[in-house]
Short mmCIF file of C-alpha atoms in Angstrom, two decimals:
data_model
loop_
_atom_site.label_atom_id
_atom_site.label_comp_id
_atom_site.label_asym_id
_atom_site.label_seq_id
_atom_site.Cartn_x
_atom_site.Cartn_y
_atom_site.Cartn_z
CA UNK Y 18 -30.78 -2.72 -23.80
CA UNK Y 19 -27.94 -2.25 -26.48
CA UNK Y 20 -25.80 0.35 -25.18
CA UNK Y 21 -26.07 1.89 -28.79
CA UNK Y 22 -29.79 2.82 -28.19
CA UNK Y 23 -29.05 4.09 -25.01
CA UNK Y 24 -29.33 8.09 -24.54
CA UNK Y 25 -26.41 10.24 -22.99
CA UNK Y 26 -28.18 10.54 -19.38
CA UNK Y 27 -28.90 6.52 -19.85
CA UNK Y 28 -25.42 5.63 -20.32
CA UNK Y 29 -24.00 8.78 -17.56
CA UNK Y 30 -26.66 6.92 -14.74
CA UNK Y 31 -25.48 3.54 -15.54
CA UNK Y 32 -21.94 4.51 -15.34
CA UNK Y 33 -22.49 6.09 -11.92
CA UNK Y 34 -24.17 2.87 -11.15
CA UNK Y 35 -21.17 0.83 -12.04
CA UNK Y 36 -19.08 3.07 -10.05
CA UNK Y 37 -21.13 2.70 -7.07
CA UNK Y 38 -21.02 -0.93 -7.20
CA UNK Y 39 -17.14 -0.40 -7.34
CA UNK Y 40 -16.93 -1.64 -11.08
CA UNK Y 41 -15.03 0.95 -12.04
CA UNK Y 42 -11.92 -0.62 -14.01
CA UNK Y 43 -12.34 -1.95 -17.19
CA UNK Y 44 -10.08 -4.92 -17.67
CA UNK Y 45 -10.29 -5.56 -21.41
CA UNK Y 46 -12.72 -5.34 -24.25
CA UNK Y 47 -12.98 -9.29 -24.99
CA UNK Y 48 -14.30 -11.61 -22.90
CA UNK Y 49 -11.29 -14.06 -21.94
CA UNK Y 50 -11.92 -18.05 -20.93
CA UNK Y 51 -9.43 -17.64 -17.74
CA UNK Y 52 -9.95 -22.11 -16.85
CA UNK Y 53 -8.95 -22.42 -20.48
CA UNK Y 54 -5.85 -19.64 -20.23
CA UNK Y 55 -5.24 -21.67 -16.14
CA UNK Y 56 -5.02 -25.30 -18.11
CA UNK Y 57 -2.65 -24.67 -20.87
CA UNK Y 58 -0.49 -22.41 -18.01
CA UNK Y 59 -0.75 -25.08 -15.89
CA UNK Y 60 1.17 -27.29 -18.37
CA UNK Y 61 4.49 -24.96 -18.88
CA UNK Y 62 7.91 -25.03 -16.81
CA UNK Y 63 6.91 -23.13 -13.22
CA UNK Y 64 8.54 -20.63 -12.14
CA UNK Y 65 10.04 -20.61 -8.60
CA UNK Y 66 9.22 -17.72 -6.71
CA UNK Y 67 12.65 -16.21 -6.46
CA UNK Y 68 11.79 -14.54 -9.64
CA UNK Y 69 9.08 -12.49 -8.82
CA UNK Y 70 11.85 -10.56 -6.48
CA UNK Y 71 13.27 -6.99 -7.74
CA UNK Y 72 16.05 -7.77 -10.55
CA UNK Y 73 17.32 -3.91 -9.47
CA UNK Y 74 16.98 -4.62 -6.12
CA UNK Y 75 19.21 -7.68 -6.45
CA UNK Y 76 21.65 -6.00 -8.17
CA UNK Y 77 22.15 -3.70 -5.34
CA UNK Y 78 21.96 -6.54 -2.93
CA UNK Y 79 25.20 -8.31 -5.67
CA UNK Y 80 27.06 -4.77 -5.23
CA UNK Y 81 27.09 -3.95 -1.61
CA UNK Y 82 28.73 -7.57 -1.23
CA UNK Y 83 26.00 -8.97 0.96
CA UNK Y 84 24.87 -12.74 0.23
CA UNK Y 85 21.36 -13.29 -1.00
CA UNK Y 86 18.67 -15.76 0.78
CA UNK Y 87 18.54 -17.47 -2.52
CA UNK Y 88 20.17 -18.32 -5.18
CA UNK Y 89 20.46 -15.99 -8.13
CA UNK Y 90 17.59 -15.56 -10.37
CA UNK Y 91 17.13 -16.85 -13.83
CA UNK Y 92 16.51 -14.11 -16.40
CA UNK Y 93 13.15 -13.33 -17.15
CA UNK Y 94 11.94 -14.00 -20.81
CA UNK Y 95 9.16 -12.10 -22.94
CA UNK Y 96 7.01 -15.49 -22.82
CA UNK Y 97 6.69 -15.04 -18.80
CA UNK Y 98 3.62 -16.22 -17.53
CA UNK Y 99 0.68 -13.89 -16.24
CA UNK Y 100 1.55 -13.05 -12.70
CA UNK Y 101 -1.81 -14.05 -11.32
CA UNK Y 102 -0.90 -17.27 -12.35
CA UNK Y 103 2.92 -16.93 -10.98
CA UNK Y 104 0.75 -16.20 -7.52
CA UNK Y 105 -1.43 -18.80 -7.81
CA UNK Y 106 1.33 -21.61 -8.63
CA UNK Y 107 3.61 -20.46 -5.72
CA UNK Y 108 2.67 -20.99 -1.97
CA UNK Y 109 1.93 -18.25 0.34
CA UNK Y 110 4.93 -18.34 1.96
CA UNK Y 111 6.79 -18.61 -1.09
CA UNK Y 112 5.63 -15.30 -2.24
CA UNK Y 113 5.75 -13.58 1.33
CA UNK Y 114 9.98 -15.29 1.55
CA UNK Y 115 9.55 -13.60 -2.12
CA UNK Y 116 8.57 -10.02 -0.65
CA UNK Y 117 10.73 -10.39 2.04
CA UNK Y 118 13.74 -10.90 -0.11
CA UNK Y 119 12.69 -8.09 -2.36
CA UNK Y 120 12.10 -5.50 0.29
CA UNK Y 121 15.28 -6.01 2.22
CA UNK Y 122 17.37 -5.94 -0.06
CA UNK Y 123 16.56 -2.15 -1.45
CA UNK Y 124 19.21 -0.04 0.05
CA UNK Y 125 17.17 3.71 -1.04
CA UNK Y 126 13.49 4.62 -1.25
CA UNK Y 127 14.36 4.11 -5.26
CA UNK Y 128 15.48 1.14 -4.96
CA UNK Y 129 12.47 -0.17 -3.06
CA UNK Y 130 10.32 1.78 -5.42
CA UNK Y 131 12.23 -0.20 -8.61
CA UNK Y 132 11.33 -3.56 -6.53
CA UNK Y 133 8.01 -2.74 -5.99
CA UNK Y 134 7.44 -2.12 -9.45
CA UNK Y 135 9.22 -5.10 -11.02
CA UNK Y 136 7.83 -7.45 -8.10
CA UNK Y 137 4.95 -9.59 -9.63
CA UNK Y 138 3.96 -11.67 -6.65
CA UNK Y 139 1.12 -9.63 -5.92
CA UNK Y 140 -2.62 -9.78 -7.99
CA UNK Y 141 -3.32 -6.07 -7.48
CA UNK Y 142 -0.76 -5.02 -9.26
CA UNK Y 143 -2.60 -6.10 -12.40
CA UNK Y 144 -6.00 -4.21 -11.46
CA UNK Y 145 -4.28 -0.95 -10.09
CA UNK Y 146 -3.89 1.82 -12.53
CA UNK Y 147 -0.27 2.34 -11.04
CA UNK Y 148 1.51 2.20 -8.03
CA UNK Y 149 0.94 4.44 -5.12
CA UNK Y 150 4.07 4.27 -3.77
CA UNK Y 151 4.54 8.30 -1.16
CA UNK Y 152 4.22 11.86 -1.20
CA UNK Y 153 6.15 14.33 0.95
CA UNK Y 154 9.21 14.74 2.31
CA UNK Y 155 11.43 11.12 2.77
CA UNK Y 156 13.96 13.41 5.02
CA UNK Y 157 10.51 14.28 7.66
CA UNK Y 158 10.48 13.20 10.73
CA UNK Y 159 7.08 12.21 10.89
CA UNK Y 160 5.31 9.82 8.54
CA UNK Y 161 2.03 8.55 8.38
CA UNK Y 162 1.64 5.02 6.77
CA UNK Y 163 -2.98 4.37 5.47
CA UNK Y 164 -4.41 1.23 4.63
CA UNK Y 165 -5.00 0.99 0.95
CA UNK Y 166 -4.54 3.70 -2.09
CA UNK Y 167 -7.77 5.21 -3.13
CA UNK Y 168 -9.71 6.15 -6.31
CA UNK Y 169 -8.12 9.29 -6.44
CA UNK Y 170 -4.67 8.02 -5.62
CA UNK Y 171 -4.97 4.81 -7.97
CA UNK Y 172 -5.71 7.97 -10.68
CA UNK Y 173 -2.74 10.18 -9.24
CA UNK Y 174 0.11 8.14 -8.06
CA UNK Y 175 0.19 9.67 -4.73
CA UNK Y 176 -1.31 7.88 -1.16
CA UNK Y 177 -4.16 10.72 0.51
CA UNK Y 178 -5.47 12.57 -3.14
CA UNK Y 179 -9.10 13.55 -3.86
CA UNK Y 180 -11.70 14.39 -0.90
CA UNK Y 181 -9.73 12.07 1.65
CA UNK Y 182 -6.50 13.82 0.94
CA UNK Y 183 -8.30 17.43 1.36
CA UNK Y 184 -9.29 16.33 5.12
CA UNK Y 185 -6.03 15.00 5.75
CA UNK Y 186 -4.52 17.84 4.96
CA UNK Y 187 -6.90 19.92 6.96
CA UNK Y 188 -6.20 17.92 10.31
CA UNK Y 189 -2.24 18.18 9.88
CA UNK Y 190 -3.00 22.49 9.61
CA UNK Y 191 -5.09 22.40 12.72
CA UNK Y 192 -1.63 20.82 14.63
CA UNK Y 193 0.29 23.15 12.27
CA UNK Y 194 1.79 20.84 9.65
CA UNK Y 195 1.67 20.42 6.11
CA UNK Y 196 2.02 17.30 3.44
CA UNK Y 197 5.16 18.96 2.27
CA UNK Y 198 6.69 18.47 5.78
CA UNK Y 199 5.36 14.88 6.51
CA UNK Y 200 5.69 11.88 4.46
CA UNK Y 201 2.98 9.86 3.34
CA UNK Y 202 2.44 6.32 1.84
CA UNK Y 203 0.44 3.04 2.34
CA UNK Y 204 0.76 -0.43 3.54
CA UNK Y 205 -0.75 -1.58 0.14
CA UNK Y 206 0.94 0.22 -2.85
CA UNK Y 207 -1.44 -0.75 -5.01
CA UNK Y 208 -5.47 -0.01 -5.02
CA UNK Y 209 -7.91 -3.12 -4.93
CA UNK Y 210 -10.78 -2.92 -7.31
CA UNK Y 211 -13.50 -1.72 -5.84
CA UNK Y 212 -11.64 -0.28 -2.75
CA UNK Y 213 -12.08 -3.79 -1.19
CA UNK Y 214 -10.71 -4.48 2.04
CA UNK Y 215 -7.25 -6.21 1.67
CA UNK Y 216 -7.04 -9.94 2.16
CA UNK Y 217 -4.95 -11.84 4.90
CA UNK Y 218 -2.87 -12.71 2.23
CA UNK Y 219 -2.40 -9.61 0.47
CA UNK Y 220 -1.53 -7.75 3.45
CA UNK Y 221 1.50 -10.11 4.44
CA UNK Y 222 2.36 -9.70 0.74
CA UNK Y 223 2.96 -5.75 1.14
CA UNK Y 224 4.06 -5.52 4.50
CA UNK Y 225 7.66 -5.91 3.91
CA UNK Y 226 7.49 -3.31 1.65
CA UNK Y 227 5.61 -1.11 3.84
CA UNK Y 228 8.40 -1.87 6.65
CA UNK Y 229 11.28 -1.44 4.77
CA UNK Y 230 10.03 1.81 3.72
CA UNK Y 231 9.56 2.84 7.17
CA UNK Y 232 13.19 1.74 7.56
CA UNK Y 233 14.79 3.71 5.14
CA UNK Y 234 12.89 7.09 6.13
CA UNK Y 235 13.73 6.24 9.84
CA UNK Y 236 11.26 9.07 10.77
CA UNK Y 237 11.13 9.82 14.60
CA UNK Y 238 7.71 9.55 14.76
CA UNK Y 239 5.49 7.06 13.32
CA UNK Y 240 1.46 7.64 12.76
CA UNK Y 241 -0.84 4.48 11.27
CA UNK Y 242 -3.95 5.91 9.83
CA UNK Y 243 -6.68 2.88 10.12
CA UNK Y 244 -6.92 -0.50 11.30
CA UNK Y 245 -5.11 -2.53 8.89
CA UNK Y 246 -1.63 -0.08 9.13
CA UNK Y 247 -2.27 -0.14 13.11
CA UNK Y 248 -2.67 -4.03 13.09
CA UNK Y 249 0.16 -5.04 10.32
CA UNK Y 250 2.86 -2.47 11.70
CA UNK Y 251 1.84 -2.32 15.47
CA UNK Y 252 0.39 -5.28 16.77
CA UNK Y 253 -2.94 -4.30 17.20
CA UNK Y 254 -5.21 -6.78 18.24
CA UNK Y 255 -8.67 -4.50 17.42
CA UNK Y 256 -9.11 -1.81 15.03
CA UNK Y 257 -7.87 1.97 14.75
CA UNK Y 258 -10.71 2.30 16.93
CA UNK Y 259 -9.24 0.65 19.97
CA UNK Y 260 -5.86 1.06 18.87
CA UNK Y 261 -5.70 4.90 19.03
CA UNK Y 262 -6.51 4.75 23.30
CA UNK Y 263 -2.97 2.88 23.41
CA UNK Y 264 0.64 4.47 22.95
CA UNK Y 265 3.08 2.33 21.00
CA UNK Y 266 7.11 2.17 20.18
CA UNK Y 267 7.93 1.12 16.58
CA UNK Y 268 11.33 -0.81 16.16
CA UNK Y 269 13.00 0.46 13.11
CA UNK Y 270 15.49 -2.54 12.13
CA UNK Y 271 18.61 -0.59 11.03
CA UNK Y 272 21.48 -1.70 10.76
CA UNK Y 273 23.67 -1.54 12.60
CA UNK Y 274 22.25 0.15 15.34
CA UNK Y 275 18.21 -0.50 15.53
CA UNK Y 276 16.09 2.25 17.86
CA UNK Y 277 12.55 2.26 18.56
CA UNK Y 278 10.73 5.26 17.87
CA UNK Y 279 7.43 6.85 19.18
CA UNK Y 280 4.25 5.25 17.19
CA UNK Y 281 0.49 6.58 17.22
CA UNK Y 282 -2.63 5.10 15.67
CA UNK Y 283 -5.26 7.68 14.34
CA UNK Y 284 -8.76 6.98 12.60
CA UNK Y 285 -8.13 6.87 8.81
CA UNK Y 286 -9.77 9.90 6.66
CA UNK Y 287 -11.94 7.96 4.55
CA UNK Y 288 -13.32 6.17 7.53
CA UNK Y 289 -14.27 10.01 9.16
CA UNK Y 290 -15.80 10.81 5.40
CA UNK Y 291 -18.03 8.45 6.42
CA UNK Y 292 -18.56 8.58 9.64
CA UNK Y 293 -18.37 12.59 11.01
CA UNK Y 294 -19.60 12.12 14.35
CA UNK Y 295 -16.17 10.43 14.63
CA UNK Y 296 -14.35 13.53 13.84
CA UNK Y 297 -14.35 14.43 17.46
CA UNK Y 298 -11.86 11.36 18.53
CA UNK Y 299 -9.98 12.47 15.67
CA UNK Y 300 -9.30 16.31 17.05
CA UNK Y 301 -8.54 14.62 20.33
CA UNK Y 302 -5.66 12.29 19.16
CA UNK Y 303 -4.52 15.12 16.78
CA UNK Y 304 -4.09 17.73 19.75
CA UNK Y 305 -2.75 14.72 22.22
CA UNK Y 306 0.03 13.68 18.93
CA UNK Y 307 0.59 17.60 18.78
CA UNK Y 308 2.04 17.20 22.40
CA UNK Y 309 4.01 14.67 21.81
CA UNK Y 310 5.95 16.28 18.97
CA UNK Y 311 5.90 19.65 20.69
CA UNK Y 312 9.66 20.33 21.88
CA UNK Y 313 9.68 19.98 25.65
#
């Protein structure tokens, strides 16, 4: 049926529909022959991975008189090619040494966000709405790193918004805490369509990011909500399931004096949405993390 004969509740259920199917981006209004767009891309000058690293980021790297892993980076031109495609033609491990390079060398939480927003080595950056990058306080000494930014936080620009966010910030009141005196971000900065799970790939992508953020709050406590920030940041072999039985030290890289710091993996919000008979692990590990922060 033309969507022009369609009636107001017609076009509101199918909508819904869409949404619940998690098509709920719309990428352009013409219909584009990507093989064709590949082929003719396929044909130009590549571009080596160094250049998908943070031009501000490097600058910062150029000022504080440390050397870079690689060579200096070639301007970038108004005729660059689609980042998908800059992905694509790269190897994995170019675009994780790419990351790497990126991360490390932001010397502030700005500078890492700058990076993060001119870094083009990652494809969800061109289905997110915008990046999801914290929320809170970056001087706290507690931060809690999710999975993936949500619906909600794709729309707002800050990690835990919408009906996830509201439980969140019920569990930190019942240990007495507050958003304002925690900070919050992701291991992906960027939502995947559909709130798909994150791929191998994309998670070794953003978890230099995700470290060196960790690095430059240097928070004394460290708490991974879900399985993929308890298996990317601590090692976890099983999900936040199994991981939250287990008590773990993070090693914050700083240099030049690196300390380890007290870690804790919690069942993520959205999964306890879902699942409320799980709720009652979650007051558990809330009251036992509520100990371990308690002054002795």
């Amino acid at each position: 049926m033309d969507a022009g004969q369609m009636t107001h509740p017609e076009l509101d259920a199918l909508l819904r529909w869409y949404e619940a199917m998690g098509v709920d981006i719309a990428v352009d209004d013409q219909p584009h022959d990507r093989f064709a767009e590949f082929a003719a891309d396929a044909a130009k000058p590549r571009e080596t991975p160094r250049d998908m690293a943070s031009q501000p980021a490097r600058a910062a790297l150029a000022e504080s008189g440390r050397k870079a892993p690689l060579t200096a980076p070639t301007a970038l031109s108004t005729s660059m090619r689609d980042p998908i495609q800059k992905a694509l033609s790269a190897s994995a491990e170019d675009v994780i040494r790419a990351a790497q390079e990126a991360a490390g060398a932001a010397n502030t939480l700005d500078e890492l966000r700058a990076a993060l927003e001119a870094f083009d080595g990652c494809a969800l950056k061109r289905t997110a709405s915008r990046l999801v990058f914290s929320d809170g306080d970056p001087q706290a000494r507690i931060m809690l790193v999710g999975d993936i930014p949500g619906e909600d936080d794709d729309r707002e620009g800050k990690p835990f918004c919408g009906r996830m966010g509201g439980l969140l910030d019920l569990m930190l009141a019942s240990i007495g805490l507050d958003r304002a005196k925690v900070y919050l971000a992701n291991v992906a900065p960027w939502r995947p369509p559909g709130n798909r799970a994150l791929t191998p790939h994309e998670t070794a992508i953003c978890l230099p990011f995700s470290q060196r953020q960790i690095e430059l709050v240097a928070p004394d406590y460290l708490v991974c909500l879900g399985a993929v920030s308890a298996q990317g940041l601590l090692g976890a072999k099983d999900g936040s399931g199994t991981a939250r039985a287990r008590a773990y030290e993070y090693e914050l890289g700083l240099d030049p004096a690196p300390r380890n710091i007290r870690a804790f993996a919690m069942l993520h919000p959205g999964y306890l949405l879902k699942t409320p008979t799980s709720k009652k692990y979650a007051w558990a590990d809330l009251r036992a993390f509520r100990k371990l922060i308690e002054p002795q």
